[in-house]
Coordinates of C-alpha atoms and ligand atoms in Angstrom, one line a residue:
M407 CA 30.1 -26.9 -35.2
K408 CA 28.3 -28.0 -32.0
A409 CA 24.6 -27.2 -31.5
F410 CA 23.6 -25.1 -28.5
K411 CA 22.0 -27.1 -25.7
G412 CA 18.3 -26.6 -24.9
P413 CA 16.1 -23.9 -26.4
V414 CA 18.0 -20.9 -27.7
V415 CA 16.7 -17.3 -27.0
V416 CA 18.1 -14.5 -29.1
G417 CA 18.2 -11.1 -27.5
G418 CA 18.4 -10.4 -23.7
G419 CA 15.9 -7.5 -23.4
A420 CA 12.7 -7.8 -21.4
A421 CA 11.2 -10.3 -23.9
G422 CA 14.3 -12.6 -23.8
L423 CA 14.3 -12.5 -20.0
A424 CA 10.6 -13.4 -19.8
A425 CA 11.1 -16.2 -22.3
C426 CA 14.0 -17.7 -20.3
L427 CA 12.0 -17.3 -17.0
T428 CA 9.1 -19.1 -18.6
L429 CA 11.3 -21.9 -20.0
E430 CA 13.1 -22.4 -16.7
A431 CA 9.8 -22.6 -14.8
A432 CA 8.9 -25.5 -17.1
G433 CA 12.2 -27.2 -16.2
Q434 CA 14.2 -26.3 -19.4
R435 CA 17.8 -25.0 -19.4
P436 CA 17.8 -22.3 -22.1
T437 CA 20.7 -20.6 -23.8
L438 CA 20.4 -16.8 -24.0
L439 CA 22.4 -15.0 -26.7
E440 CA 22.8 -11.2 -26.3
A441 CA 24.8 -9.0 -28.6
A442 CA 25.6 -6.2 -26.0
D443 CA 27.8 -6.8 -23.0
V444 CA 24.9 -6.5 -20.6
L445 CA 21.3 -7.7 -20.6
G446 CA 18.3 -5.4 -20.6
G447 CA 18.2 -3.9 -24.1
R448 CA 16.0 -0.8 -24.0
L449 CA 15.9 -1.1 -20.2
A450 CA 19.2 0.7 -19.5
T451 CA 20.5 3.2 -16.9
D452 CA 23.3 5.6 -17.1
R453 CA 24.8 7.6 -14.2
L454 CA 25.2 11.4 -14.1
P455 CA 28.7 12.5 -12.9
D456 CA 27.3 12.8 -9.3
G457 CA 26.0 9.3 -9.4
T458 CA 22.3 10.0 -10.0
P459 CA 20.8 7.2 -12.1
V460 CA 19.1 8.3 -15.4
D461 CA 17.4 5.9 -17.7
R462 CA 18.4 5.8 -21.3
G463 CA 15.0 7.1 -22.4
F464 CA 12.6 8.2 -19.6
Q465 CA 10.3 5.3 -18.8
V466 CA 8.1 4.1 -16.0
L467 CA 6.5 0.9 -14.7
Q468 CA 2.8 0.7 -14.8
S469 CA 2.4 -1.5 -11.7
A470 CA -0.9 -2.9 -12.9
Y471 CA 0.8 -4.6 -15.9
P472 CA -0.1 -8.3 -15.5
E473 CA 3.2 -9.4 -16.9
L474 CA 5.2 -7.3 -14.5
N475 CA 3.2 -8.8 -11.6
R476 CA 4.2 -12.2 -12.8
W477 CA 7.9 -11.7 -12.2
V478 CA 8.4 -8.6 -10.1
D479 CA 8.4 -8.1 -6.3
F480 CA 7.8 -4.4 -6.2
D481 CA 8.8 -4.1 -2.6
A482 CA 12.2 -5.7 -3.3
L483 CA 12.7 -3.5 -6.4
D484 CA 12.5 -0.3 -4.3
C485 CA 10.4 2.1 -6.4
I486 CA 9.3 5.7 -6.4
A487 CA 5.6 6.4 -7.0
F488 CA 4.5 9.1 -9.3
V489 CA 1.7 11.4 -8.2
P490 CA -1.2 10.5 -10.5
G491 CA -1.7 13.4 -12.8
A492 CA 0.4 16.1 -14.5
R493 CA 1.3 19.8 -14.5
V494 CA 0.0 21.2 -17.8
H495 CA 1.1 24.6 -19.2
L496 CA -2.0 26.1 -20.8
N497 CA -2.9 29.7 -21.8
G498 CA 0.2 31.1 -20.0
R499 CA -0.2 29.3 -16.7
W500 CA 0.3 26.0 -15.0
H501 CA -2.6 23.7 -14.1
T502 CA -2.1 20.9 -11.7
L503 CA -4.2 17.9 -12.8
A504 CA -4.0 15.7 -9.7
D505 CA -5.7 14.9 -6.5
P506 CA -3.3 13.4 -4.1
R507 CA -6.1 12.7 -1.6
R508 CA -7.5 10.1 -3.9
A509 CA -6.1 6.6 -4.4
P510 CA -2.9 6.9 -6.3
G511 CA -3.9 4.5 -9.0
L512 CA -6.9 6.5 -10.2
L513 CA -5.0 8.7 -12.6
F514 CA -7.8 9.4 -15.0
A515 CA -10.6 9.4 -12.4
T516 CA -8.7 12.2 -10.6
V517 CA -7.4 14.2 -13.5
F518 CA -10.2 16.7 -13.6
S519 CA -9.3 20.0 -12.2
G520 CA -9.8 22.7 -14.8
I521 CA -9.2 20.9 -18.1
G522 CA -11.9 19.3 -20.2
S523 CA -15.7 19.9 -20.2
W524 CA -18.1 18.1 -17.8
S525 CA -19.0 15.9 -20.7
D526 CA -15.3 14.9 -21.2
R527 CA -15.0 14.1 -17.5
I528 CA -18.1 11.8 -17.6
K529 CA -16.6 10.1 -20.7
V530 CA -13.4 9.6 -18.8
L531 CA -15.3 7.9 -16.0
R532 CA -17.3 5.8 -18.4
L533 CA -14.1 4.7 -20.1
V534 CA -12.4 3.8 -16.8
H535 CA -15.4 1.7 -15.8
A536 CA -15.9 0.0 -19.2
L537 CA -12.2 -0.9 -19.4
R538 CA -12.3 -2.2 -15.8
R539 CA -14.9 -4.6 -16.9
T540 CA -13.0 -5.8 -19.9
R541 CA -10.3 -8.4 -19.7
P542 CA -6.8 -7.4 -20.8
D543 CA -6.7 -10.2 -23.4
D544 CA -10.0 -9.0 -24.9
I545 CA -8.6 -5.5 -25.2
Q546 CA -5.5 -6.7 -26.9
Q547 CA -7.6 -8.7 -29.4
G548 CA -9.4 -5.5 -30.4
R549 CA -12.6 -6.6 -28.8
F550 CA -13.3 -3.5 -26.7
G551 CA -16.1 -1.6 -28.4
M552 CA -18.7 0.9 -27.4
D553 CA -21.3 -1.9 -27.7
R554 CA -21.4 -5.3 -29.1
A555 CA -23.0 -4.2 -32.4
S556 CA -20.2 -1.7 -33.2
A557 CA -17.3 -3.8 -31.9
A558 CA -14.6 -2.5 -34.2
L559 CA -11.2 -3.9 -34.7
W560 CA -9.5 -1.6 -32.3
S561 CA -6.3 -3.6 -32.5
Q562 CA -5.8 -2.0 -36.0
R563 CA -7.6 1.4 -35.9
S564 CA -5.8 4.4 -34.5
T565 CA -6.0 5.9 -31.1
A566 CA -7.1 9.2 -32.7
D567 CA -10.1 7.4 -34.2
F568 CA -11.0 5.9 -30.9
L569 CA -10.9 9.1 -29.0
E570 CA -13.2 10.7 -31.5
A571 CA -15.5 7.7 -31.5
W572 CA -15.7 7.8 -27.7
G573 CA -16.8 11.4 -28.0
F574 CA -14.0 13.3 -26.3
S575 CA -13.9 17.0 -27.3
P576 CA -11.0 18.1 -29.5
A577 CA -10.0 20.5 -26.8
F578 CA -9.6 17.7 -24.2
V579 CA -7.7 15.6 -26.6
G580 CA -5.5 18.6 -27.6
D581 CA -4.9 19.9 -24.1
F582 CA -4.4 16.7 -22.2
L583 CA -5.0 13.2 -23.6
G584 CA -3.0 13.9 -26.8
P585 CA 0.1 15.3 -25.1
F586 CA 0.0 12.7 -22.4
F587 CA -0.2 9.8 -24.8
A588 CA 2.2 11.3 -27.2
G589 CA 4.8 10.9 -24.4
I590 CA 3.8 7.3 -23.9
F591 CA 3.7 6.3 -27.6
L592 CA 6.5 8.7 -28.7
E593 CA 4.4 9.9 -31.6
G594 CA 2.2 13.0 -31.7
A595 CA -0.5 12.0 -34.3
L596 CA -1.9 9.2 -32.1
E597 CA -1.6 6.7 -34.9
T598 CA -0.8 3.9 -32.4
P599 CA -3.5 1.2 -32.6
A600 CA -6.5 2.1 -30.3
A601 CA -6.2 -1.2 -28.5
Q602 CA -2.8 -0.1 -27.2
F603 CA -4.4 3.2 -25.9
Q604 CA -7.2 1.2 -24.2
Y605 CA -4.8 -1.2 -22.6
T606 CA -2.5 1.6 -21.3
F607 CA -5.4 3.7 -20.1
K608 CA -6.7 0.7 -18.2
M609 CA -3.3 0.0 -16.6
L610 CA -2.9 3.7 -15.6
S611 CA -6.3 3.7 -14.0
E612 CA -5.8 0.5 -12.1
G613 CA -2.4 0.9 -10.3
P614 CA 0.2 3.4 -9.5
V615 CA 3.0 4.4 -11.9
L616 CA 6.4 3.6 -10.4
K617 CA 10.0 4.0 -11.2
P618 CA 12.8 1.9 -9.7
R619 CA 14.9 4.3 -7.5
Q620 CA 18.1 3.0 -9.1
G621 CA 16.6 3.1 -12.7
M622 CA 15.4 0.4 -15.1
S623 CA 18.7 -1.5 -14.9
A624 CA 17.5 -2.5 -11.4
L625 CA 14.5 -4.2 -12.9
V626 CA 16.9 -6.0 -15.3
A627 CA 19.0 -7.2 -12.3
H628 CA 15.8 -8.2 -10.5
L629 CA 14.7 -10.4 -13.4
Q630 CA 18.2 -11.7 -14.2
D631 CA 18.7 -12.8 -10.6
Q632 CA 15.7 -15.1 -10.9
L633 CA 17.4 -17.0 -13.8
K634 CA 19.2 -20.0 -12.3
Q635 CA 19.4 -22.5 -15.2
T636 CA 20.0 -20.2 -18.2
D637 CA 23.3 -20.3 -20.0
I638 CA 23.9 -16.6 -20.7
H639 CA 26.2 -15.5 -23.5
V640 CA 26.8 -11.7 -23.8
G641 CA 28.8 -10.1 -26.6
C642 CA 27.2 -12.7 -29.0
R643 CA 25.6 -11.1 -32.1
I644 CA 23.5 -13.3 -34.2
D645 CA 23.3 -12.4 -37.9
A646 CA 20.4 -14.5 -39.1
V647 CA 18.1 -17.3 -37.8
N648 CA 16.1 -20.0 -39.5
G649 CA 14.4 -23.1 -38.2
K650 CA 17.6 -25.2 -38.3
A651 CA 20.5 -22.9 -37.6
L652 CA 21.9 -19.6 -36.4
Q653 CA 24.4 -17.5 -38.2
V654 CA 27.1 -16.2 -35.8
D655 CA 30.2 -14.4 -37.1
G656 CA 29.8 -15.8 -40.6
T657 CA 29.5 -19.4 -39.4
E658 CA 26.4 -21.5 -39.1
R659 CA 25.6 -23.0 -35.7
P660 CA 23.0 -25.8 -36.0
L661 CA 20.0 -25.7 -33.7
N662 CA 18.9 -28.8 -31.7
D663 CA 15.6 -27.4 -30.6
S664 CA 14.8 -24.3 -32.7
A665 CA 15.0 -20.7 -31.4
I666 CA 13.0 -17.9 -29.9
V667 CA 13.9 -14.6 -31.6
T668 CA 13.2 -11.4 -29.8
V669 CA 15.0 -9.2 -32.3
P670 CA 13.4 -8.0 -35.5
G671 CA 15.4 -8.2 -38.7
L672 CA 17.1 -11.6 -38.2
H673 CA 14.3 -13.6 -39.9
P674 CA 12.7 -12.5 -43.1
E675 CA 9.2 -12.8 -41.6
F676 CA 9.9 -10.7 -38.5
V677 CA 10.7 -7.1 -39.5
V678 CA 9.8 -3.7 -38.0
D679 CA 9.7 -1.1 -40.8
Q680 CA 9.3 2.0 -38.7
W681 CA 10.2 3.0 -35.2
N682 CA 9.2 6.0 -33.1
A683 CA 12.3 7.8 -31.9
C684 CA 13.0 10.2 -29.1
L685 CA 15.7 12.5 -27.7
N686 CA 16.0 12.5 -23.9
V687 CA 18.1 15.3 -22.4
V688 CA 19.0 16.4 -18.9
F689 CA 19.5 20.2 -18.7
Q690 CA 20.7 22.4 -16.0
T691 CA 17.9 24.8 -15.0
H692 CA 17.0 27.4 -12.5
A693 CA 13.3 26.8 -12.6
A694 CA 11.7 25.7 -9.4
P695 CA 10.7 22.0 -9.1
F696 CA 7.0 21.2 -8.8
G697 CA 7.6 19.9 -5.3
R698 CA 5.8 16.6 -6.1
S699 CA 6.7 13.8 -8.4
L700 CA 4.6 14.9 -11.3
I701 CA 5.4 15.0 -15.0
G702 CA 5.0 18.3 -16.9
L703 CA 3.2 18.6 -20.3
L704 CA 3.3 21.4 -22.9
P705 CA 0.2 21.0 -25.0
G706 CA 0.4 22.4 -28.5
V707 CA 4.2 22.1 -28.9
Q708 CA 6.0 20.2 -31.6
S709 CA 8.8 18.5 -29.8
V710 CA 8.7 18.2 -26.0
T711 CA 6.4 15.3 -25.0
N712 CA 7.0 15.5 -21.2
F713 CA 9.5 16.5 -18.6
H714 CA 10.1 16.2 -14.9
F715 CA 12.4 18.0 -12.4
M716 CA 14.9 15.4 -11.2
A717 CA 14.7 16.8 -7.7
D718 CA 11.1 15.7 -7.6
V719 CA 11.6 12.2 -8.9
E720 CA 15.2 11.0 -9.0
G721 CA 16.5 13.0 -6.0
G722 CA 20.2 13.0 -6.1
I723 CA 22.7 15.8 -5.5
G724 CA 21.9 19.2 -6.8
E725 CA 18.3 20.3 -7.4
N726 CA 18.6 22.2 -10.6
R727 CA 18.1 19.6 -13.3
I728 CA 15.3 18.9 -15.6
N729 CA 14.8 15.6 -17.6
V730 CA 13.1 16.3 -20.9
T731 CA 11.9 13.9 -23.6
A732 CA 11.2 15.1 -27.2
L733 CA 9.9 13.4 -30.3
Y734 CA 12.6 12.8 -32.8
P735 CA 11.1 12.6 -36.3
A736 CA 12.9 10.7 -39.0
G737 CA 15.5 12.8 -40.7
A738 CA 15.6 15.4 -37.9
K739 CA 18.9 16.9 -36.7
E740 CA 19.8 16.5 -33.1
E741 CA 20.9 20.1 -32.6
E742 CA 17.6 21.4 -34.1
V743 CA 15.5 19.2 -31.8
L744 CA 17.6 20.5 -28.9
L745 CA 17.0 24.1 -29.9
R746 CA 13.2 23.4 -30.1
M747 CA 13.3 21.8 -26.7
R748 CA 14.9 24.9 -25.3
S749 CA 12.5 27.3 -27.0
E750 CA 9.3 25.3 -26.1
L751 CA 10.4 25.1 -22.4
G752 CA 11.5 28.7 -22.5
A753 CA 8.0 29.8 -23.6
A754 CA 6.6 28.0 -20.5
G755 CA 9.1 30.0 -18.3
I756 CA 11.6 27.2 -17.9
D757 CA 15.1 28.2 -18.8
C758 CA 17.4 25.3 -20.0
G759 CA 21.1 25.8 -19.3
D760 CA 23.9 23.4 -20.1
V761 CA 23.2 19.9 -21.3
V762 CA 24.2 17.5 -18.5
W763 CA 23.4 14.3 -20.3
R764 CA 21.6 13.2 -23.4
A765 CA 20.5 10.0 -25.2
R766 CA 19.0 9.7 -28.6
I767 CA 17.0 6.5 -29.1
D768 CA 16.3 5.9 -32.8
Q769 CA 14.5 2.6 -32.2
A770 CA 12.5 3.5 -29.1
L771 CA 9.1 1.9 -29.9
P772 CA 8.1 -0.2 -32.9
R773 CA 5.4 1.4 -35.0
L774 CA 3.0 -1.4 -35.4
K775 CA 0.0 -1.6 -37.6
S776 CA -1.8 -3.9 -35.2
V777 CA -1.1 -5.1 -31.7
G778 CA -1.8 -8.2 -29.7
P779 CA -2.0 -11.6 -31.2
A780 CA -2.8 -10.0 -34.6
A781 CA 0.6 -8.4 -34.8
M782 CA 2.6 -11.5 -35.6
P783 CA 2.2 -15.3 -35.6
N784 CA 3.9 -17.0 -32.6
D785 CA 6.0 -19.2 -34.8
I786 CA 6.9 -19.8 -38.4
E787 CA 8.6 -23.1 -39.4
G788 CA 10.1 -23.7 -36.1
V789 CA 11.2 -20.1 -35.2
Y790 CA 9.3 -18.5 -32.4
F791 CA 8.9 -14.7 -32.3
A792 CA 8.8 -12.4 -29.4
G793 CA 9.8 -8.8 -28.4
D794 CA 7.6 -5.8 -28.3
G795 CA 7.8 -5.6 -32.1
A796 CA 6.0 -9.0 -32.3
F797 CA 3.1 -8.0 -29.9
A798 CA 2.7 -4.5 -28.5
P799 CA 5.0 -1.5 -28.0
S800 CA 5.4 -1.6 -24.2
L801 CA 7.3 -3.4 -21.5
D802 CA 4.2 -5.4 -20.8
G803 CA 4.0 -6.2 -24.5
A804 CA 7.6 -7.3 -24.6
L805 CA 7.3 -9.5 -21.5
R806 CA 4.1 -11.0 -22.7
A807 CA 5.5 -11.8 -26.1
G808 CA 8.5 -13.5 -24.5
R809 CA 6.3 -15.6 -22.3
L810 CA 3.9 -16.5 -25.1
A811 CA 6.8 -17.5 -27.4
A812 CA 8.3 -19.7 -24.7
E813 CA 4.9 -21.3 -24.0
A814 CA 4.4 -22.0 -27.7
W815 CA 7.9 -23.5 -27.8
L816 CA 7.1 -25.7 -24.8
K817 CA 3.9 -26.8 -26.5
G818 CA 5.7 -27.6 -29.7
H819 CA 8.3 -29.7 -27.8
A820 CA 5.9 -31.4 -25.3
H821 CA 6.7 -34.8 -26.9
H822 CA 10.5 -34.5 -26.4
Ligands
LIG1583 C1 12.4 6.0 -24.4 C2 11.6 4.8 -24.1 C3 10.5 4.9 -23.2 C4 9.7 3.8 -22.9 N1 8.7 4.0 -22.0 C5 8.0 2.9 -21.6 C6 7.1 3.0 -20.6 O1 7.0 4.1 -19.9 N2 6.3 2.0 -20.3 C7 6.4 0.8 -21.0 O2 5.7 -0.1 -20.7 N3 7.3 0.6 -22.0 C8 8.1 1.7 -22.3 N4 9.1 1.5 -23.3 C9 9.2 0.3 -24.0 C10 10.0 -0.8 -23.4 O3 11.2 -0.3 -22.9 C11 10.3 -1.8 -24.5 O4 9.0 -2.2 -25.0 C12 11.0 -3.1 -24.0 O5 12.1 -2.8 -23.2 C13 11.4 -3.9 -25.2 O6 12.0 -5.1 -24.8 P1 12.4 -6.2 -26.0 O7 13.0 -7.3 -25.3 O8 11.3 -6.4 -26.9 O9 13.5 -5.4 -26.9 P2 14.9 -4.8 -26.5 O10 14.9 -4.2 -25.2 O11 15.3 -4.0 -27.7 O12 15.8 -6.1 -26.4 C14 16.4 -6.7 -27.6 C15 17.8 -7.2 -27.2 O13 18.4 -7.9 -28.2 C16 19.7 -7.6 -28.4 N5 20.1 -7.7 -29.8 C17 19.9 -6.9 -30.8 N6 20.3 -7.4 -32.0 C18 20.9 -8.6 -31.6 C19 21.5 -9.6 -32.4 N7 21.7 -9.5 -33.7 N8 22.0 -10.7 -31.8 C20 21.8 -10.9 -30.4 N9 21.2 -9.9 -29.7 C21 20.7 -8.8 -30.3 C22 19.8 -6.1 -27.9 O14 21.0 -5.7 -27.5 C23 18.8 -6.1 -26.8 O15 19.4 -6.4 -25.5 C24 9.9 2.6 -23.6 C25 11.0 2.4 -24.4 C26 11.8 3.5 -24.7 C27 13.0 3.3 -25.6

């Protein structure tokens, strides 16, 4: 069977797209092989019956992400900006943690009203400033420390360890930082490596949080439109990869130039054992929207990580809808999680009516033991690895992994 021309990229999610963009920029003509019938992977958008876009898994764009800024023209993408902060339900009432008079990027510098002690607030500011002075690459390599002498390997130790080491009070972690980051990491124990927390915290404090008005699939289209020389094959599922060949539909397809693999499980060295999962539901509700594009948090609950009123964020027809994300622990039953979502929101005075739409994402974020370059070698015997599972569990991590794998490929083929 004939070999594919040019470098082959397996998987057309964010990582695969970044790999192809990087290869094209260096004059290559890559081949992109995607199992689904559209590109984008975890960046996917459904439509409610009235046409309102809803992402399959609520997610946002941290506009400070260096990798997004490489490829994305935010004006052309047409985004909605979130108000920095949150509405937090605590001790029977709602607290608004936001100061819209401040620069919208300064989430953590402005999130002060009422929650956390003065000491916590000073520690937030110290963290914002310390992270501002640290290069993103150094953070991802676990080099961010309280001082040089105690520079710990934060790429491997947990976020919970770091928050304690930084001296935040348990109340501040429990009432705000914990619930806020449980929604980002999709796990409540804050076991995600501290370097990932530090990186995300830095990004949130350095630029506004956005969401494409038409959903994440608009971002996919924006990236895909920039590909001019890539031969894209959708509906093409690869079964296995080694340095010399790809397995497709039970047949072997030789590789001319080796492959970049963005999908865990196709090569014995690139596996993700555990994933954080979530259930994302749009309910009908009669509760009043916040009136500002803020997310809501319910500290102390088991399931709901965050929610927002769609009228505040997505607009669309009909005001009475709430978009809720809950953790989905391994072995859970969907109907039980749904019941818990209703009762947790009910206790905060938000009634959930009919389910308008729902998506369960079993493989939402890879649960990595370490992030950054320590997570995975760039290549093993001619196969290059990318994807968030090979670097860090975020869109920036996926894009960066794709770019780095393509750069490693280019370096390895410089003599050709
Ligand atoms: C609910 C949720 C919320 C999130 N929130 C945020 C957020 O707010 N901020 C943030 O930065 N990140 C967020 N993320 C993470 C971000 O979406 C992902 O890190 C990123 O999209 C992963 O891209 P990827 O290319 O690594 O993987 P994927 O998107 O999974 O792409 C892999 C691609 O490979 C294809 N594929 C799979 N198997 C095969 C095969 N055998 N052969 C060929 N192709 C195959 C798949 O169809 C898919 O298109 C969130 C993710 C989820 C699910």
